[in-house]
mmCIF file of C-alpha atoms in Angstrom:
data_model
loop_
_atom_site.group_PDB
_atom_site.id
_atom_site.type_symbol
_atom_site.label_atom_id
_atom_site.label_comp_id
_atom_site.label_asym_id
_atom_site.label_seq_id
_atom_site.Cartn_x
_atom_site.Cartn_y
_atom_site.Cartn_z
ATOM 1 C CA MET A 15 -284.085 -94.077 33.640
ATOM 2 C CA LEU A 16 -282.682 -96.856 35.774
ATOM 3 C CA LYS A 17 -279.700 -97.121 33.474
ATOM 4 C CA LYS A 18 -279.088 -93.379 33.707
ATOM 5 C CA ALA A 19 -279.376 -93.428 37.501
ATOM 6 C CA VAL A 20 -276.811 -96.238 37.763
ATOM 7 C CA SER A 21 -274.428 -94.285 35.522
ATOM 8 C CA ILE A 22 -274.757 -91.181 37.688
ATOM 9 C CA ILE A 23 -274.157 -93.138 40.889
ATOM 10 C CA PHE A 24 -271.097 -94.823 39.342
ATOM 11 C CA ALA A 25 -269.715 -91.443 38.236
ATOM 12 C CA VAL A 26 -270.185 -89.990 41.732
ATOM 13 C CA LEU A 27 -268.426 -92.963 43.332
ATOM 14 C CA LEU A 28 -265.569 -92.667 40.832
ATOM 15 C CA LEU A 29 -265.112 -88.971 41.609
ATOM 16 C CA ALA A 30 -265.073 -89.759 45.328
ATOM 17 C CA VAL A 31 -262.327 -92.353 44.908
ATOM 18 C CA LEU A 32 -260.092 -90.432 42.487
ATOM 19 C CA PRO A 33 -258.833 -87.745 44.916
ATOM 20 C CA VAL A 34 -257.778 -90.421 47.379
ATOM 21 C CA SER A 35 -255.703 -92.187 44.743
ATOM 22 C CA ALA A 36 -254.287 -88.986 43.321
ATOM 23 C CA TYR A 37 -253.085 -87.637 46.641
ATOM 24 C CA ALA A 38 -251.983 -90.890 48.238
ATOM 25 C CA LYS A 39 -248.463 -90.397 49.631
ATOM 26 C CA GLU A 40 -245.760 -92.939 50.047
ATOM 27 C CA VAL A 41 -244.922 -93.422 53.705
ATOM 28 C CA PRO A 42 -241.191 -93.737 54.474
ATOM 29 C CA ASP A 43 -239.965 -96.814 56.288
ATOM 30 C CA LEU A 44 -238.314 -95.196 59.290
ATOM 31 C CA ASN A 45 -236.910 -98.525 60.472
ATOM 32 C CA SER A 46 -235.005 -99.088 57.248
ATOM 33 C CA GLU A 47 -231.226 -99.033 56.923
ATOM 34 C CA GLY A 48 -229.548 -96.398 54.797
ATOM 35 C CA SER A 49 -226.273 -94.844 53.750
ATOM 36 C CA ILE A 50 -224.683 -91.546 52.764
ATOM 37 C CA THR A 51 -222.013 -91.567 50.056
ATOM 38 C CA ILE A 52 -219.995 -88.361 49.695
ATOM 39 C CA HIS A 53 -218.121 -87.719 46.450
ATOM 40 C CA LEU A 54 -215.272 -85.218 46.725
ATOM 41 C CA LYS A 55 -214.051 -83.981 43.381
ATOM 42 C CA SER A 56 -212.938 -80.692 41.863
ATOM 43 C CA GLY A 57 -213.173 -80.881 38.098
ATOM 44 C CA THR A 58 -211.200 -83.948 37.105
ATOM 45 C CA GLU A 59 -209.187 -84.032 40.337
ATOM 46 C CA THR A 60 -210.302 -86.189 43.253
ATOM 47 C CA VAL A 61 -209.646 -85.562 46.918
ATOM 48 C CA SER A 62 -207.962 -88.732 48.114
ATOM 49 C CA SER A 63 -207.176 -87.963 51.752
ATOM 50 C CA GLY A 64 -208.678 -86.497 54.901
ATOM 51 C CA SER A 65 -211.839 -87.555 56.730
ATOM 52 C CA LEU A 66 -215.422 -86.400 57.348
ATOM 53 C CA ILE A 67 -217.602 -86.523 60.446
ATOM 54 C CA PHE A 68 -221.338 -87.286 60.403
ATOM 55 C CA TYR A 69 -223.764 -86.037 63.076
ATOM 56 C CA ARG A 70 -227.404 -87.131 63.329
ATOM 57 C CA VAL A 71 -228.853 -83.718 64.149
ATOM 58 C CA ALA A 72 -232.594 -84.434 63.658
ATOM 59 C CA GLU A 73 -234.919 -87.418 63.598
ATOM 60 C CA PRO A 74 -237.974 -87.905 61.367
ATOM 61 C CA VAL A 75 -241.422 -87.550 62.885
ATOM 62 C CA HIS A 76 -244.344 -89.134 61.016
ATOM 63 C CA SER A 77 -247.829 -87.679 61.289
ATOM 64 C CA ASP A 78 -250.925 -88.161 59.061
ATOM 65 C CA GLY A 79 -248.978 -89.334 56.043
ATOM 66 C CA ASN A 80 -246.422 -86.534 56.370
ATOM 67 C CA TYR A 81 -243.121 -86.473 58.114
ATOM 68 C CA SER A 82 -240.919 -83.678 59.361
ATOM 69 C CA TYR A 83 -237.751 -83.357 61.423
ATOM 70 C CA GLN A 84 -237.160 -82.496 65.040
ATOM 71 C CA LEU A 85 -233.750 -81.921 66.622
ATOM 72 C CA THR A 86 -232.140 -84.851 68.397
ATOM 73 C CA GLU A 87 -231.284 -84.482 72.068
ATOM 74 C CA PRO A 88 -227.578 -83.659 71.512
ATOM 75 C CA PHE A 89 -228.582 -80.750 69.223
ATOM 76 C CA ALA A 90 -231.751 -79.597 70.979
ATOM 77 C CA GLY A 91 -229.925 -76.597 72.428
ATOM 78 C CA SER A 92 -228.696 -75.350 69.056
ATOM 79 C CA GLY A 93 -231.916 -73.468 68.299
ATOM 80 C CA ALA A 94 -231.549 -74.369 64.616
ATOM 81 C CA ASP A 95 -234.563 -73.685 62.408
ATOM 82 C CA LEU A 96 -235.372 -76.842 60.426
ATOM 83 C CA SER A 97 -238.058 -75.249 58.274
ATOM 84 C CA ASP A 98 -235.501 -74.944 55.452
ATOM 85 C CA ILE A 99 -232.956 -77.737 55.755
ATOM 86 C CA GLY A 100 -231.461 -76.792 52.400
ATOM 87 C CA SER A 101 -230.302 -73.416 53.704
ATOM 88 C CA PRO A 102 -226.512 -73.080 54.240
ATOM 89 C CA LYS A 103 -227.324 -70.941 57.300
ATOM 90 C CA THR A 104 -229.007 -73.914 59.009
ATOM 91 C CA ALA A 105 -225.916 -76.038 58.448
ATOM 92 C CA GLU A 106 -223.668 -73.245 59.750
ATOM 93 C CA VAL A 107 -225.681 -72.915 62.977
ATOM 94 C CA LEU A 108 -225.572 -76.658 63.612
ATOM 95 C CA ALA A 109 -221.857 -76.833 62.741
ATOM 96 C CA ALA A 110 -220.999 -74.023 65.166
ATOM 97 C CA TYR A 111 -222.951 -75.802 67.902
ATOM 98 C CA ALA A 112 -221.162 -79.094 67.156
ATOM 99 C CA GLN A 113 -217.758 -77.416 67.378
ATOM 100 C CA GLN A 114 -218.713 -75.883 70.704
ATOM 101 C CA GLN A 115 -220.444 -78.854 72.361
ATOM 102 C CA LYS A 116 -218.475 -81.655 70.670
ATOM 103 C CA PRO A 117 -221.265 -84.298 70.601
ATOM 104 C CA GLU A 118 -220.566 -87.839 69.479
ATOM 105 C CA GLY A 119 -220.268 -88.318 65.738
ATOM 106 C CA ALA A 120 -219.054 -90.917 63.248
ATOM 107 C CA THR A 121 -215.862 -90.266 61.284
ATOM 108 C CA GLU A 122 -215.253 -91.768 57.855
ATOM 109 C CA ASP A 123 -211.989 -91.609 55.904
ATOM 110 C CA VAL A 124 -211.897 -90.432 52.301
ATOM 111 C CA HIS A 125 -210.581 -92.983 49.805
ATOM 112 C CA ASP A 126 -210.231 -92.142 46.111
ATOM 113 C CA GLY A 127 -212.552 -89.186 46.520
ATOM 114 C CA VAL A 128 -215.320 -91.116 48.310
ATOM 115 C CA ALA A 129 -216.445 -91.351 51.944
ATOM 116 C CA VAL A 130 -219.317 -93.670 52.937
ATOM 117 C CA HIS A 131 -221.326 -93.596 56.166
ATOM 118 C CA THR A 132 -223.622 -96.572 56.821
ATOM 119 C CA ILE A 133 -226.826 -95.866 58.768
ATOM 120 C CA PRO A 134 -228.185 -98.736 60.892
ATOM 121 C CA GLN A 135 -231.871 -99.455 61.446
ATOM 122 C CA GLY A 136 -233.709 -96.819 63.440
ATOM 123 C CA GLN A 137 -231.099 -94.133 62.762
ATOM 124 C CA LEU A 138 -232.518 -92.470 59.658
ATOM 125 C CA GLY A 139 -232.786 -88.723 59.857
ATOM 126 C CA LEU A 140 -231.099 -85.442 59.033
ATOM 127 C CA TYR A 141 -227.311 -85.628 59.058
ATOM 128 C CA LEU A 142 -224.759 -82.845 59.343
ATOM 129 C CA VAL A 143 -221.562 -83.520 57.398
ATOM 130 C CA MET A 144 -218.393 -81.652 58.324
ATOM 131 C CA GLN A 145 -214.698 -81.848 57.543
ATOM 132 C CA TYR A 146 -212.973 -83.709 60.376
ATOM 133 C CA GLN A 147 -209.441 -83.877 59.059
ATOM 134 C CA PRO A 148 -208.520 -81.613 56.134
ATOM 135 C CA ALA A 149 -207.358 -83.247 52.955
ATOM 136 C CA GLU A 150 -203.723 -82.603 52.170
ATOM 137 C CA GLY A 151 -203.437 -79.771 49.673
ATOM 138 C CA TRP A 152 -207.161 -78.896 49.716
ATOM 139 C CA GLN A 153 -209.361 -76.371 51.441
ATOM 140 C CA PRO A 154 -211.887 -77.926 53.879
ATOM 141 C CA ILE A 155 -215.433 -78.310 52.581
ATOM 142 C CA LYS A 156 -218.226 -76.248 54.114
ATOM 143 C CA PRO A 157 -220.716 -78.042 56.441
ATOM 144 C CA PHE A 158 -223.911 -79.272 54.772
ATOM 145 C CA LEU A 159 -227.023 -81.315 55.582
ATOM 146 C CA VAL A 160 -228.189 -84.607 54.060
ATOM 147 C CA SER A 161 -231.684 -86.039 54.528
ATOM 148 C CA VAL A 162 -232.078 -89.833 54.696
ATOM 149 C CA PRO A 163 -234.494 -90.912 53.304
ATOM 150 C CA LEU A 164 -234.590 -88.421 50.456
ATOM 151 C CA MET A 165 -237.596 -87.964 48.205
ATOM 152 C CA GLU A 166 -236.551 -88.242 44.549
ATOM 153 C CA ASN A 167 -238.947 -88.614 41.620
ATOM 154 C CA GLY A 168 -241.836 -89.357 43.970
ATOM 155 C CA LYS A 169 -239.948 -92.151 45.719
ATOM 156 C CA TYR A 170 -237.965 -92.332 48.945
ATOM 157 C CA GLU A 171 -234.293 -93.174 48.532
ATOM 158 C CA TYR A 172 -232.473 -94.654 51.514
ATOM 159 C CA ASN A 173 -228.992 -94.714 49.963
ATOM 160 C CA VAL A 174 -228.214 -91.089 49.252
ATOM 161 C CA ASP A 175 -225.324 -89.669 47.207
ATOM 162 C CA ALA A 176 -224.051 -86.150 47.826
ATOM 163 C CA THR A 177 -221.429 -84.106 45.990
ATOM 164 C CA PRO A 178 -220.471 -81.015 48.005
ATOM 165 C CA LYS A 179 -218.529 -78.155 46.502
ATOM 166 C CA VAL A 180 -214.807 -78.652 46.920
ATOM 167 C CA GLY A 181 -212.626 -75.579 47.304
ATOM 168 C CA GLN A 182 -209.526 -74.777 45.310
ATOM 169 C CA PRO A 183 -206.294 -76.651 45.975
ATOM 170 C CA VAL A 184 -204.095 -75.014 48.589
ATOM 171 C CA PRO A 185 -200.607 -74.228 47.244
ATOM 172 C CA ASN A 186 -197.702 -75.411 49.318
ATOM 173 C CA PRO A 187 -196.509 -72.530 51.505
ATOM 174 C CA PRO A 188 -193.093 -71.173 50.470
ATOM 175 C CA GLN A 189 -190.313 -72.510 52.625
ATOM 176 C CA PRO A 190 -188.147 -69.885 54.372
ATOM 177 C CA PRO A 191 -184.570 -69.796 53.088
ATOM 178 C CA LYS A 192 -182.214 -71.850 55.178
ATOM 179 C CA PRO A 193 -179.405 -69.857 56.838
ATOM 180 C CA ASP A 194 -175.957 -70.382 55.362
ATOM 181 C CA ARG A 195 -173.762 -72.594 57.419
ATOM 182 C CA PRO A 196 -170.578 -70.901 58.647
ATOM 183 C CA SER A 197 -167.673 -72.019 56.464
ATOM 184 C CA LEU A 198 -164.988 -73.875 58.340
ATOM 185 C CA PRO A 199 -161.359 -73.427 57.328
ATOM 186 C CA GLN A 200 -160.224 -76.223 55.130
ATOM 187 C CA THR A 201 -156.730 -77.651 54.525
ATOM 188 C CA GLY A 202 -154.699 -75.114 52.547
ATOM 189 C CA GLN A 203 -156.493 -72.071 54.017
ATOM 190 C CA LEU A 204 -154.023 -71.830 56.944
ATOM 191 C CA ASN A 205 -150.826 -71.634 54.853
ATOM 192 C CA TRP A 206 -150.237 -67.963 55.642
ATOM 193 C CA PRO A 207 -148.845 -68.537 59.210
ATOM 194 C CA ILE A 208 -146.196 -70.989 58.019
ATOM 195 C CA PRO A 209 -143.699 -68.426 56.530
ATOM 196 C CA VAL A 210 -144.193 -66.157 59.524
ATOM 197 C CA LEU A 211 -143.498 -68.943 61.989
ATOM 198 C CA ALA A 212 -140.518 -70.109 59.924
ATOM 199 C CA ALA A 213 -139.013 -66.598 59.879
ATOM 200 C CA LEU A 214 -139.649 -66.217 63.598
ATOM 201 C CA GLY A 215 -137.936 -69.556 64.243
ATOM 202 C CA MET A 216 -134.930 -68.587 62.161
ATOM 203 C CA GLY A 217 -134.690 -65.251 63.971
ATOM 204 C CA LEU A 218 -134.729 -66.926 67.367
ATOM 205 C CA ALA A 219 -132.064 -69.387 66.213
ATOM 206 C CA ALA A 220 -129.853 -66.520 65.010
ATOM 207 C CA VAL A 221 -130.263 -64.673 68.311
ATOM 208 C CA GLY A 222 -129.378 -67.829 70.168
ATOM 209 C CA LEU A 223 -126.254 -68.338 68.060
ATOM 210 C CA VAL A 224 -125.088 -64.757 68.635
ATOM 211 C CA LEU A 225 -125.622 -65.064 72.380
ATOM 212 C CA ARG A 226 -123.736 -68.371 72.417
ATOM 213 C CA ARG A 227 -120.738 -66.907 70.568
ATOM 214 C CA HIS A 228 -120.764 -63.858 72.811
ATOM 215 C CA GLY A 229 -120.726 -66.118 75.853
ATOM 216 C CA LYS A 230 -117.740 -68.120 74.569
ATOM 217 C CA ARG A 231 -115.822 -64.874 73.855
ATOM 218 C CA ARG A 232 -116.309 -63.681 77.413
ATOM 219 C CA ASP A 233 -115.101 -67.008 78.767
ATOM 220 C CA ARG A 234 -111.808 -66.687 76.764
ATOM 221 C CA GLU A 235 -111.161 -63.141 77.911
ATOM 222 C CA ALA A 236 -111.644 -64.228 81.455
#
């Protein structure tokens, strides 16, 4: 009986401990550093120019083993709903507010299809990524949100990679035809006045000769 009672007590204690272990959650280190690496590629082509801007739109709030986001002060007036941070609509609302209010952000240039934003300690959170300077020959990417840290496979990742959808290349706009330059007369194109002027000169010389002879004749008769 004693052996059976000990077994029952042990089983009860084991059942009491199991739920705690099964539902234990990893707590993110909100003071950790992090980074966001953006890969810009369309098929086999990489976007090798332009720049992106990163806004910290929300900060993580930890409570009872869970954490959620609340808007940072610069974006508190946006009224964005953070219940679904994966929704494109949420990113659009925050992007429109950023374009209107122009809060401070961090710009990163794109090199060989990659832009990297380093996050210092105490600055983890929800980041809005927008096109700052369009890439030459490419459509601008649409605004999107990146969470740092990001839960992947039951573990928090503090260095997050993101690959947004890149639009189609923009064809070079057709250049308007250049107006023809007015053609200037070249040597040889003004030959037509020469015979006319020569004939006119000869005519004047003949008239002069006739008048001279007529004058001499009058002098003799006088």
